[in-house]
Amino acid sequence: MSDDNPLKPSERMKIPRQSSIEQEAAVRLSNFLEVSEGLSEERALLEATRCLECKDPVCVAGCPVSVDIRSFVQLIMKRDYAGAVEKIRETNYLPAVCGRVCPQEEQCEIVCTMGKKHDPVAIGKLERFVADMEIRRGSFTPPPIQKRREQKVAIVGSGPAGLTCAAELARTGYRVTVFEALHAAGGVLRYGIPEFRLPREILDLEIQRVKALEVEIITNFLVGRTATIDELLGEWGFSAVFLATGAGTPQFMGIPGENLSGVYSANEFLTRVNLMKAYRFPEYDTPILLGKEAAVIGGGNTAMDAVRTARRLGAERAYLVYRRSRDEMPARAEEIHHAEEEGIELMLLTNPVRIEGDERNRVSGMVCQKMELGEPDESGRRRPLPVAGSEFTLPVQTVIEAVGQSPNPIIQSTTAGLATGRRGVVNVDGRQGTSKPGVFAGGDLSRGGATVILAMRDGRLAAAAIHQYIQETVLHQPHETSRPAS
Ligand SMILES: Cc1cc2nc3c(=O)[nH]c(=O)nc-3n(C[C@H](O)[C@H](O)[C@H](O)COP(=O)(O)OP(=O)(O)OC[C@H]3O[C@@H](n4cnc5c(N)ncnc54)[C@H](O)[C@@H]3O)c2cc1C
Ligand code: SF4
């Protein structure tokens, strides 16, 4: 028990877990504003009071980037919100993003001691609260740079893996340049996750904070075309490269009718909406063909974002078609709950067989069959098996497929000596090193589709490994190759 929290553990356990203030489902269907407003200060203080300040804070071990959760919660108790967010930023440079999109319920909160008998401490909501308080205060002082170093490091891709690695290396003192193929930085945080879960001004601020560490971000630069990895390591004068290009190439089911007008990959659909602002058509010149009835195939976060977006864009009936049961859905429980509140119709144990079109080659329906669960497959989940004679047609005019993605092969195909594995993922060792000296990789590119925080973890690990590589290898080469070209 600390001086700042006079309550006994038994008293803390009586306090209910605090919930966020949210927009009503009926209201939020007509806008793209954030669903959750987060915790009020009063609720955040009450929630922080629930923390048992464990001697062995198991929550820290549950966090992939080892945020010192107990300490930041104690700082909230002291009303030192600036200190709390600084504490988080010691190991997590994107607190406002992670407080919104991290699956805390499977990480720090699932192991929280309070959660053994009661609801766990709402760690994610507290993280978001202090990050938002800092934004409201409008004051931010970048952490100090350890020691200026002349070596340059190139980061390829500006998603959470790239931004984290950039921030870590910049804090260590390296000169860091991030190369991004799109016209704006952020990766999936910008083009995938919709505004109603992650407002763009929040993302922009987090990116500005990375830039405040003197990180340079060059957009519209496709590595593998504009310059190759070997050119970056050669004439461009970079000592090391971190590849964090994600897994942005969509997979399709391979069923008949996928070439009909009105069939999208979730990636294209969400990019049109989020990056090219289709939801503000005709102000933005990005049309989207959306009928009154839309079906999204898949059960993960991407499927959930696509179906909730379709509903907001005017689909009167929006179905989520998933071949397994609710227990196997990879999407966050909170997203499923929000989707149901918004009237999304979950069609579980249902698998599409073919998409049908009209005389203009536009989608007119999707033929599905019912499934039942058999024995576990290689993923450990029970294998869905078709039920004979169960076919039926779902009347839809739009079909959006969210059935997985794999890395874009440009870099792999233009970089000699870069070993790759299944579906083009770049192989890495335990410290994110690739088969090519000086080249490191992480995030979805090496995992083939994971989470924001795991991408950030890879970025941190890679930064430490790159630092060691430069200190132990590059600086000890007889002819220094790391001197900047400029
Ligand atoms: C719709 C959607 C919703 C999601 N929701 C969640 C969620 O709620 N919580 C969660 O934890 N995870 C979620 N995820 C997963 C998470 O977003 C990813 O795991 C994470 O963004 C991966 O980060 P990354 O840095 O590896 O790659 P990305 O975020 O994919 O970033 C890669 C960047 O590299 C750029 N790039 C690619 N090729 C090149 C090149 N050759 N040259 C230069 N730049 C290049 C891309 O344009 C992109 O900006 C979601 C994913 C999607 C698609
Ligand atoms: S495990 Fe839970 S109760 Fe214990 S310190 Fe962490 S957040 Fe607090």
Coordinates of C-alpha atoms and ligand atoms in Angstrom, one line a residue:
M1 CA 0.0 0.0 0.0
S2 CA 1.5 3.4 -1.0
D3 CA 1.1 6.8 0.8
D4 CA -0.9 7.9 -2.2
N5 CA -3.5 5.1 -1.9
P6 CA -4.7 4.8 1.6
L7 CA -7.3 2.1 0.8
K8 CA -6.7 -1.5 1.9
P9 CA -6.6 -4.2 -0.9
S10 CA -10.0 -5.5 0.3
E11 CA -11.4 -1.9 -0.1
R12 CA -9.8 -1.5 -3.6
M13 CA -11.4 -4.8 -4.7
K14 CA -14.9 -3.4 -3.9
I15 CA -14.5 -0.6 -6.5
P16 CA -16.0 -1.6 -9.8
R17 CA -13.9 -1.3 -13.0
Q18 CA -14.5 2.0 -14.6
S19 CA -15.9 2.3 -18.1
S20 CA -15.3 4.8 -20.9
I21 CA -17.9 7.3 -22.0
E22 CA -19.1 6.3 -25.5
Q23 CA -21.2 7.7 -28.3
E24 CA -24.6 6.1 -28.6
A25 CA -24.7 3.4 -31.3
A26 CA -27.5 5.1 -33.2
V27 CA -25.7 8.5 -33.2
R28 CA -22.3 7.1 -34.2
L29 CA -23.7 5.3 -37.2
S30 CA -24.0 8.6 -39.0
N31 CA -20.4 9.8 -38.3
F32 CA -16.8 8.7 -38.3
L33 CA -16.0 10.3 -34.9
E34 CA -14.3 8.3 -32.2
V35 CA -16.7 5.8 -30.5
S36 CA -15.1 6.1 -27.1
E37 CA -14.2 9.3 -25.3
G38 CA -12.1 7.5 -22.8
L39 CA -12.1 7.9 -19.0
S40 CA -12.9 11.2 -17.3
E41 CA -10.3 12.3 -14.8
E42 CA -12.6 11.3 -11.9
R43 CA -13.0 7.8 -13.3
A44 CA -9.3 7.5 -14.1
L45 CA -8.4 8.3 -10.5
L46 CA -10.9 5.8 -9.3
E47 CA -9.6 3.2 -11.7
A48 CA -6.0 3.8 -10.6
T49 CA -7.1 3.4 -7.0
R50 CA -8.0 -0.2 -7.8
C51 CA -4.4 -1.2 -8.6
L52 CA -3.0 -3.5 -5.9
E53 CA 0.5 -2.1 -6.5
C54 CA 1.7 -5.7 -6.5
K55 CA 5.3 -6.5 -5.3
D56 CA 5.5 -8.7 -8.3
P57 CA 3.7 -6.7 -11.0
V58 CA 2.9 -9.5 -13.4
C59 CA 1.1 -7.0 -15.7
V60 CA 4.6 -5.7 -16.8
A61 CA 5.6 -9.2 -18.0
G62 CA 2.3 -9.4 -19.9
C63 CA 3.1 -6.3 -21.9
P64 CA 5.2 -7.1 -25.0
V65 CA 7.2 -3.9 -24.6
S66 CA 7.4 -4.2 -20.7
V67 CA 5.8 -0.9 -19.9
D68 CA 6.3 -0.2 -16.1
I69 CA 2.6 -0.3 -15.5
R70 CA 2.6 -0.3 -11.7
S71 CA 4.8 2.9 -11.7
F72 CA 2.7 4.8 -14.2
V73 CA -0.5 3.9 -12.4
Q74 CA 1.0 5.1 -9.1
L75 CA 1.9 8.4 -10.8
I76 CA -1.7 8.8 -11.8
M77 CA -2.6 8.4 -8.2
K78 CA -0.3 11.3 -7.5
R79 CA -2.1 13.2 -10.3
D80 CA 1.3 13.4 -12.0
Y81 CA -0.1 12.7 -15.4
A82 CA 2.9 14.1 -17.3
G83 CA 5.2 11.8 -15.2
A84 CA 2.9 8.9 -16.0
V85 CA 3.0 9.3 -19.8
E86 CA 6.8 9.9 -19.6
K87 CA 7.1 6.6 -17.7
I88 CA 5.1 4.8 -20.5
R89 CA 7.2 6.4 -23.2
E90 CA 10.4 4.9 -21.7
T91 CA 9.5 1.7 -23.5
N92 CA 6.4 2.6 -25.6
Y93 CA 6.7 5.6 -27.9
L94 CA 3.0 5.5 -29.1
P95 CA 0.9 5.6 -25.9
A96 CA -2.1 7.3 -27.4
V97 CA -2.3 4.7 -30.2
C98 CA -1.7 1.7 -27.9
G99 CA -4.2 3.0 -25.3
R100 CA -6.8 2.8 -28.1
V101 CA -6.0 -0.3 -30.2
C102 CA -3.9 -2.7 -28.1
P103 CA -5.6 -6.0 -27.1
Q104 CA -4.8 -5.4 -23.4
E105 CA -7.4 -8.0 -22.5
E106 CA -5.0 -10.7 -23.9
Q107 CA -1.8 -9.2 -22.6
C108 CA -1.3 -7.1 -19.4
E109 CA -4.9 -7.2 -18.2
I110 CA -5.3 -11.0 -18.6
V111 CA -2.5 -11.6 -16.0
C112 CA -3.4 -8.6 -13.7
T113 CA -3.6 -9.9 -10.1
M114 CA -6.9 -7.9 -9.5
G115 CA -8.3 -9.9 -12.4
K116 CA -8.0 -13.2 -10.5
K117 CA -11.2 -12.6 -8.5
H118 CA -12.5 -9.3 -9.9
D119 CA -12.3 -7.4 -13.2
P120 CA -8.7 -6.5 -14.0
V121 CA -7.4 -3.0 -13.7
A122 CA -8.3 -1.1 -17.0
I123 CA -4.6 -0.6 -17.9
G124 CA -5.3 0.3 -21.5
K125 CA -7.9 3.0 -20.6
L126 CA -5.5 4.5 -18.1
E127 CA -2.7 4.5 -20.7
R128 CA -5.0 6.4 -23.1
F129 CA -6.1 8.8 -20.3
V130 CA -2.6 10.0 -19.6
A131 CA -1.7 10.2 -23.3
D132 CA -4.8 12.3 -23.9
M133 CA -4.2 14.5 -20.9
E134 CA -0.8 15.3 -22.4
I135 CA -2.4 16.2 -25.7
R136 CA -5.0 18.4 -24.0
R137 CA -2.3 20.2 -22.1
G138 CA -0.5 20.7 -25.4
S139 CA 3.0 20.4 -23.8
F140 CA 5.5 17.8 -24.9
T141 CA 9.2 17.7 -24.3
P142 CA 11.0 15.0 -26.3
P143 CA 13.2 12.7 -24.2
P144 CA 16.9 13.5 -24.2
I145 CA 19.2 12.1 -26.9
Q146 CA 21.9 10.0 -25.2
K147 CA 24.9 11.0 -27.4
R148 CA 25.1 12.3 -30.9
R149 CA 26.4 9.7 -33.4
E150 CA 27.3 10.3 -37.0
Q151 CA 26.1 7.0 -38.4
K152 CA 22.9 6.9 -40.4
V153 CA 20.2 4.2 -40.2
A154 CA 17.4 3.7 -42.8
I155 CA 14.0 2.5 -41.8
V156 CA 11.8 1.2 -44.5
G157 CA 8.1 1.6 -43.7
S158 CA 6.4 4.0 -41.3
G159 CA 4.0 1.8 -39.4
P160 CA 4.3 1.0 -35.7
A161 CA 7.4 -1.2 -36.2
G162 CA 9.2 1.5 -38.2
L163 CA 8.2 4.4 -36.1
T164 CA 9.3 2.6 -32.9
C165 CA 12.6 1.6 -34.2
A166 CA 13.2 5.1 -35.5
A167 CA 12.4 6.7 -32.1
E168 CA 14.6 4.2 -30.2
L169 CA 17.6 4.8 -32.6
A170 CA 17.1 8.5 -32.6
R171 CA 17.1 8.6 -28.8
T172 CA 20.3 6.5 -28.9
G173 CA 21.8 9.3 -31.1
Y174 CA 21.7 7.9 -34.6
R175 CA 20.7 9.9 -37.7
V176 CA 17.5 8.2 -38.7
T177 CA 15.6 8.4 -42.0
V178 CA 12.3 6.7 -42.5
F179 CA 11.3 5.9 -46.1
E180 CA 7.6 5.5 -46.8
A181 CA 6.0 4.4 -50.0
L182 CA 2.6 6.2 -49.4
H183 CA 2.1 10.0 -49.3
A184 CA 1.5 9.9 -45.5
A185 CA 3.2 8.1 -42.6
G186 CA 1.6 5.7 -40.2
G187 CA 1.1 2.4 -42.0
V188 CA -2.0 0.5 -41.1
L189 CA -2.6 3.0 -38.4
R190 CA -3.4 5.5 -41.2
Y191 CA -4.8 3.5 -44.0
G192 CA -6.4 0.5 -42.2
I193 CA -7.8 1.4 -38.8
P194 CA -10.7 3.8 -39.2
E195 CA -11.0 7.2 -37.6
F196 CA -13.8 6.0 -35.3
R197 CA -11.2 3.9 -33.5
L198 CA -8.1 6.0 -34.0
P199 CA -8.6 9.7 -35.0
R200 CA -6.0 11.0 -37.4
E201 CA -5.1 14.0 -35.3
I202 CA -4.0 11.6 -32.6
L203 CA -1.9 9.6 -35.0
D204 CA -0.5 12.8 -36.5
L205 CA 0.6 14.0 -33.0
E206 CA 2.3 10.7 -32.2
I207 CA 4.2 10.9 -35.5
Q208 CA 5.2 14.5 -34.8
R209 CA 6.6 13.3 -31.5
V210 CA 8.8 10.8 -33.4
K211 CA 9.9 13.6 -35.7
A212 CA 10.7 15.8 -32.6
L213 CA 13.6 13.4 -32.0
E214 CA 15.0 14.7 -35.3
V215 CA 13.8 11.7 -37.3
E216 CA 13.4 12.5 -41.0
I217 CA 10.4 10.9 -42.7
I218 CA 10.5 10.8 -46.5
T219 CA 7.2 9.9 -48.1
N220 CA 6.4 8.8 -51.7
F221 CA 9.6 6.7 -51.6
L222 CA 9.2 3.1 -52.7
V223 CA 12.2 1.2 -51.5
G224 CA 13.0 -1.5 -54.1
R225 CA 12.2 0.9 -56.9
T226 CA 13.3 4.4 -56.0
A227 CA 16.4 2.9 -54.3
T228 CA 17.3 -0.6 -53.5
I229 CA 18.5 -1.9 -50.1
D230 CA 22.0 -2.4 -51.5
E231 CA 22.0 1.3 -52.7
L232 CA 20.9 2.5 -49.3
L233 CA 23.7 0.5 -47.7
G234 CA 26.1 1.6 -50.4
E235 CA 26.1 5.1 -52.0
W236 CA 23.4 6.4 -49.7
G237 CA 25.8 5.8 -46.8
F238 CA 23.5 4.0 -44.3
S239 CA 25.2 1.8 -41.8
A240 CA 22.1 -0.5 -41.3
V241 CA 18.6 -0.9 -42.5
F242 CA 15.4 -1.9 -40.7
L243 CA 12.7 -3.4 -42.9
A244 CA 9.2 -2.8 -41.6
T245 CA 7.1 -2.8 -44.7
G246 CA 4.2 -4.7 -43.2
A247 CA 1.9 -7.2 -44.9
G248 CA -0.3 -5.1 -47.1
T249 CA -0.9 -7.5 -50.0
P250 CA -4.4 -8.9 -49.6
Q251 CA -5.3 -12.6 -50.0
F252 CA -8.5 -13.7 -51.6
M253 CA -10.6 -16.9 -51.1
G254 CA -10.3 -17.9 -54.7
I255 CA -14.0 -18.6 -55.1
P256 CA -16.0 -17.9 -58.4
G257 CA -17.2 -14.4 -58.9
E258 CA -14.4 -12.5 -57.2
N259 CA -13.9 -10.4 -60.4
L260 CA -17.4 -8.9 -60.2
S261 CA -17.9 -5.2 -59.7
G262 CA -18.6 -4.6 -56.0
V263 CA -16.0 -7.1 -54.7
Y264 CA -13.2 -5.5 -52.7
S265 CA -10.4 -6.6 -50.5
A266 CA -10.7 -5.1 -47.1
N267 CA -7.4 -3.5 -47.7
E268 CA -8.6 -1.6 -50.8
F269 CA -11.9 -0.7 -49.2
L270 CA -10.4 0.7 -46.0
T271 CA -7.6 2.5 -47.9
R272 CA -10.2 4.2 -50.1
V273 CA -12.1 5.3 -47.0
N274 CA -9.3 6.1 -44.6
L275 CA -6.5 7.4 -46.7
M276 CA -8.4 8.7 -49.7
K277 CA -11.4 9.9 -47.7
A278 CA -14.2 8.2 -49.6
Y279 CA -16.5 8.9 -46.7
R280 CA -16.3 12.5 -47.7
F281 CA -17.2 11.9 -51.4
P282 CA -17.8 14.1 -53.5
E283 CA -15.6 16.6 -51.5
Y284 CA -12.8 14.0 -52.0
D285 CA -12.9 12.3 -55.5
T286 CA -12.9 8.7 -54.2
P287 CA -16.0 6.8 -55.2
I288 CA -17.0 3.6 -53.5
L289 CA -19.6 1.2 -54.9
L290 CA -21.7 0.2 -51.9
G291 CA -25.1 -1.4 -52.1
K292 CA -27.8 -1.4 -49.4
E293 CA -26.6 -4.9 -48.3
A294 CA -23.0 -5.7 -47.8
A295 CA -21.1 -8.8 -46.6
V296 CA -17.7 -8.8 -45.1
I297 CA -15.9 -12.2 -45.0
G298 CA -13.5 -12.8 -42.1
G299 CA -13.4 -12.7 -38.3
G300 CA -10.4 -10.5 -37.4
N301 CA -10.0 -6.8 -36.6
T302 CA -9.7 -6.0 -40.3
A303 CA -13.1 -7.6 -41.0
M304 CA -14.6 -5.8 -38.1
D305 CA -13.3 -2.5 -39.2
A306 CA -14.5 -3.1 -42.8
V307 CA -18.1 -4.1 -41.8
R308 CA -18.5 -1.2 -39.3
T309 CA -17.2 1.2 -42.0
A310 CA -19.7 -0.2 -44.5
R311 CA -22.5 0.4 -42.1
R312 CA -21.4 4.0 -41.5
L313 CA -21.2 4.5 -45.3
G314 CA -24.9 3.6 -45.5
A315 CA -25.3 -0.2 -45.8
E316 CA -28.7 -0.9 -44.3
R317 CA -27.8 -4.5 -43.6
A318 CA -24.1 -5.4 -43.0
Y319 CA -23.2 -9.0 -42.5
L320 CA -20.0 -10.4 -41.1
V321 CA -19.6 -13.9 -42.5
Y322 CA -17.2 -16.1 -40.6
R323 CA -16.7 -19.8 -41.0
R324 CA -15.9 -20.6 -37.4
S325 CA -17.8 -19.8 -34.2
R326 CA -17.7 -16.7 -32.1
D327 CA -15.1 -18.2 -29.7
E328 CA -12.6 -18.5 -32.5
M329 CA -13.0 -15.0 -33.8
P330 CA -9.6 -13.2 -33.7
A331 CA -11.1 -9.7 -33.4
R332 CA -11.0 -7.9 -30.1
A333 CA -14.1 -8.6 -27.8
E334 CA -14.7 -4.8 -27.6
E335 CA -14.9 -4.5 -31.4
I336 CA -17.3 -7.4 -31.6
H337 CA -19.5 -5.8 -28.9
H338 CA -19.4 -2.4 -30.6
A339 CA -20.2 -4.0 -34.0
E340 CA -23.3 -5.8 -32.6
E341 CA -24.4 -2.5 -30.9
E342 CA -24.2 -1.0 -34.4
G343 CA -26.5 -3.6 -35.9
I344 CA -23.9 -5.7 -37.6
E345 CA -25.4 -9.2 -38.3
L346 CA -22.9 -11.9 -37.4
M347 CA -23.3 -15.0 -39.6
L348 CA -21.1 -17.5 -37.8
L349 CA -20.3 -21.0 -39.0
T350 CA -21.0 -19.8 -42.5
N351 CA -18.6 -20.0 -45.5
P352 CA -19.0 -18.3 -48.9
V353 CA -19.0 -20.7 -51.9
R354 CA -19.4 -18.3 -54.8
I355 CA -20.4 -14.7 -55.6
E356 CA -23.2 -14.2 -58.1
G357 CA -23.6 -11.2 -60.5
D358 CA -26.3 -9.5 -62.6
E359 CA -26.2 -8.7 -66.3
R360 CA -24.0 -5.6 -65.7
N361 CA -21.4 -7.8 -63.9
R362 CA -22.3 -6.3 -60.5
V363 CA -22.6 -8.4 -57.4
S364 CA -26.2 -9.5 -56.8
G365 CA -25.7 -12.2 -54.1
M366 CA -23.3 -14.5 -52.3
V367 CA -24.0 -18.2 -52.0
C368 CA -22.9 -19.6 -48.6
Q369 CA -23.0 -22.9 -46.9
K370 CA -23.3 -23.6 -43.2
M371 CA -20.4 -25.1 -41.3
E372 CA -19.8 -27.2 -38.2
L373 CA -16.7 -27.6 -36.1
G374 CA -14.6 -30.7 -36.3
E375 CA -11.2 -31.7 -34.7
P376 CA -8.6 -28.9 -34.1
D377 CA -6.4 -28.1 -37.1
E378 CA -2.7 -27.0 -37.2
S379 CA -3.7 -23.6 -35.8
G380 CA -5.1 -25.3 -32.7
R381 CA -8.6 -24.1 -33.6
R382 CA -11.4 -26.5 -34.4
R383 CA -11.6 -27.1 -38.2
P384 CA -14.8 -25.9 -39.8
L385 CA -16.5 -28.6 -42.0
P386 CA -19.3 -28.0 -44.5
V387 CA -22.8 -29.2 -43.7
A388 CA -24.1 -31.1 -46.7
G389 CA -27.2 -29.5 -48.4
S390 CA -27.0 -26.3 -46.4
E391 CA -26.4 -23.8 -49.2
F392 CA -28.3 -20.5 -49.2
T393 CA -28.0 -17.2 -51.0
L394 CA -27.3 -14.0 -49.1
P395 CA -28.8 -11.0 -51.1
V396 CA -25.9 -8.5 -51.1
Q397 CA -24.5 -6.0 -53.6
T398 CA -21.1 -5.6 -52.0
V399 CA -18.6 -8.2 -50.8
I400 CA -15.5 -7.3 -48.9
E401 CA -12.9 -10.0 -48.3
A402 CA -10.8 -9.8 -45.1
V403 CA -9.3 -13.2 -45.1
G404 CA -5.6 -12.4 -44.5
Q405 CA -2.7 -10.6 -46.0
S406 CA 1.0 -11.2 -46.9
P407 CA 4.0 -9.0 -47.4
N408 CA 4.5 -7.1 -50.7
P409 CA 7.4 -8.9 -52.5
I410 CA 9.2 -5.8 -54.0
I411 CA 12.0 -5.7 -51.4
Q412 CA 12.4 -9.4 -51.2
S413 CA 12.7 -9.6 -55.1
T414 CA 15.2 -6.8 -55.4
T415 CA 17.5 -7.7 -52.5
A416 CA 20.0 -10.5 -53.0
G417 CA 20.7 -12.7 -50.0
L418 CA 17.5 -11.9 -48.1
A419 CA 16.0 -15.3 -46.9
T420 CA 12.3 -15.5 -46.9
G421 CA 9.7 -18.0 -45.7
R422 CA 6.1 -18.9 -46.2
R423 CA 4.1 -16.3 -48.1
G424 CA 7.2 -14.1 -48.5
V425 CA 7.7 -13.2 -44.8
V426 CA 11.3 -12.2 -44.2
N427 CA 13.1 -14.6 -41.9
V428 CA 14.7 -13.2 -38.8
D429 CA 16.7 -14.4 -35.8
G430 CA 15.8 -13.8 -32.2
R431 CA 17.1 -10.2 -32.5
Q432 CA 15.4 -9.3 -35.7
G433 CA 18.5 -9.9 -37.8
T434 CA 18.0 -11.2 -41.4
S435 CA 20.3 -13.4 -43.4
K436 CA 21.8 -10.2 -44.9
P437 CA 24.4 -8.4 -42.8
G438 CA 23.3 -5.0 -41.7
V439 CA 19.7 -5.7 -42.6
F440 CA 17.1 -6.2 -39.9
A441 CA 13.4 -6.8 -40.2
G442 CA 10.2 -6.9 -38.0
G443 CA 6.5 -6.3 -37.6
D444 CA 4.1 -7.8 -40.0
L445 CA 6.8 -8.3 -42.6
S446 CA 8.5 -11.0 -40.5
R447 CA 5.4 -12.2 -38.6
G448 CA 2.9 -12.2 -41.6
G449 CA 0.2 -10.2 -39.8
A450 CA 0.1 -9.6 -36.1
T451 CA -0.6 -6.7 -33.8
V452 CA 0.6 -3.1 -33.3
I453 CA 2.4 -3.8 -30.1
L454 CA 4.2 -6.9 -31.4
A455 CA 5.4 -4.8 -34.4
M456 CA 6.6 -2.2 -31.8
R457 CA 8.3 -4.9 -29.8
D458 CA 10.2 -5.9 -32.9
G459 CA 11.1 -2.3 -33.6
R460 CA 12.6 -2.0 -30.1
L461 CA 14.5 -5.3 -30.4
A462 CA 15.8 -4.3 -33.8
A463 CA 17.0 -0.9 -32.5
A464 CA 19.0 -2.5 -29.8
A465 CA 20.5 -5.0 -32.3
I466 CA 21.3 -2.3 -34.8
H467 CA 23.1 -0.3 -32.1
Q468 CA 25.2 -3.3 -31.2
Y469 CA 25.9 -4.1 -34.8
I470 CA 27.1 -0.6 -35.5
Q471 CA 29.2 -0.4 -32.4
E472 CA 30.7 -3.9 -32.8
T473 CA 30.9 -4.4 -36.5
V474 CA 30.6 -1.2 -38.6
L475 CA 32.9 1.0 -36.4
H476 CA 35.5 -1.7 -36.4
Q477 CA 35.7 -2.2 -40.1
P478 CA 39.2 -1.1 -41.5
H479 CA 37.6 1.3 -44.0
E480 CA 34.7 3.0 -42.3
T481 CA 31.6 2.5 -44.6
S482 CA 29.2 4.3 -42.3
R483 CA 30.4 7.8 -43.0
P484 CA 27.5 9.8 -44.4
A485 CA 27.6 10.5 -48.1
S486 CA 26.6 14.2 -47.6
Ligands
LIG1 C1 -7.8 -2.9 -40.7 C2 -6.9 -3.4 -39.7 C3 -7.2 -3.2 -38.3 C4 -6.3 -3.6 -37.4 N1 -6.6 -3.4 -36.1 C5 -5.7 -3.7 -35.1 C6 -6.0 -3.4 -33.7 O1 -7.0 -3.0 -33.4 N2 -5.0 -3.7 -32.8 C7 -3.8 -4.2 -33.2 O2 -2.9 -4.4 -32.3 N3 -3.5 -4.5 -34.5 C8 -4.4 -4.3 -35.4 N4 -4.1 -4.5 -36.7 C9 -2.8 -5.1 -37.1 C10 -1.7 -4.0 -37.0 O3 -2.2 -2.8 -37.6 C11 -0.5 -4.5 -37.7 O4 0.0 -5.7 -37.1 C12 0.6 -3.4 -37.6 O5 0.2 -2.2 -38.2 C13 1.9 -3.9 -38.3 O6 2.8 -2.9 -38.3 P1 4.1 -2.8 -39.3 O7 4.8 -1.6 -38.8 O8 4.8 -4.1 -39.3 O9 3.4 -2.6 -40.7 P2 2.4 -1.6 -41.3 O10 1.6 -0.9 -40.3 O11 1.7 -2.4 -42.4 O12 3.3 -0.4 -42.0 C14 4.1 -0.8 -43.1 C15 4.4 0.5 -43.9 O13 5.4 0.2 -44.9 C16 5.1 0.9 -46.1 N5 5.8 0.2 -47.2 C17 5.5 -1.0 -47.7 N6 6.4 -1.3 -48.7 C18 7.3 -0.3 -48.8 C19 8.4 0.0 -49.6 N7 8.8 -0.9 -50.5 N8 9.1 1.1 -49.4 C20 8.6 2.0 -48.5 N9 7.6 1.8 -47.7 C21 6.9 0.7 -47.8 C22 3.6 0.8 -46.1 O14 3.1 1.8 -47.0 C23 3.2 1.0 -44.7 O15 3.0 2.4 -44.4 C24 -5.0 -4.2 -37.7 C25 -4.7 -4.4 -39.1 C26 -5.6 -4.0 -40.0 C27 -5.3 -4.2 -41.5
SF4_2 S1 -0.9 -6.8 -11.8 FE1 -2.8 -5.4 -11.8 S2 -3.0 -4.9 -9.7 FE2 -0.9 -5.7 -9.8 S3 0.4 -3.8 -10.2 FE3 -0.3 -4.6 -12.2 S4 -2.1 -3.5 -12.7 FE4 -1.8 -3.2 -10.5

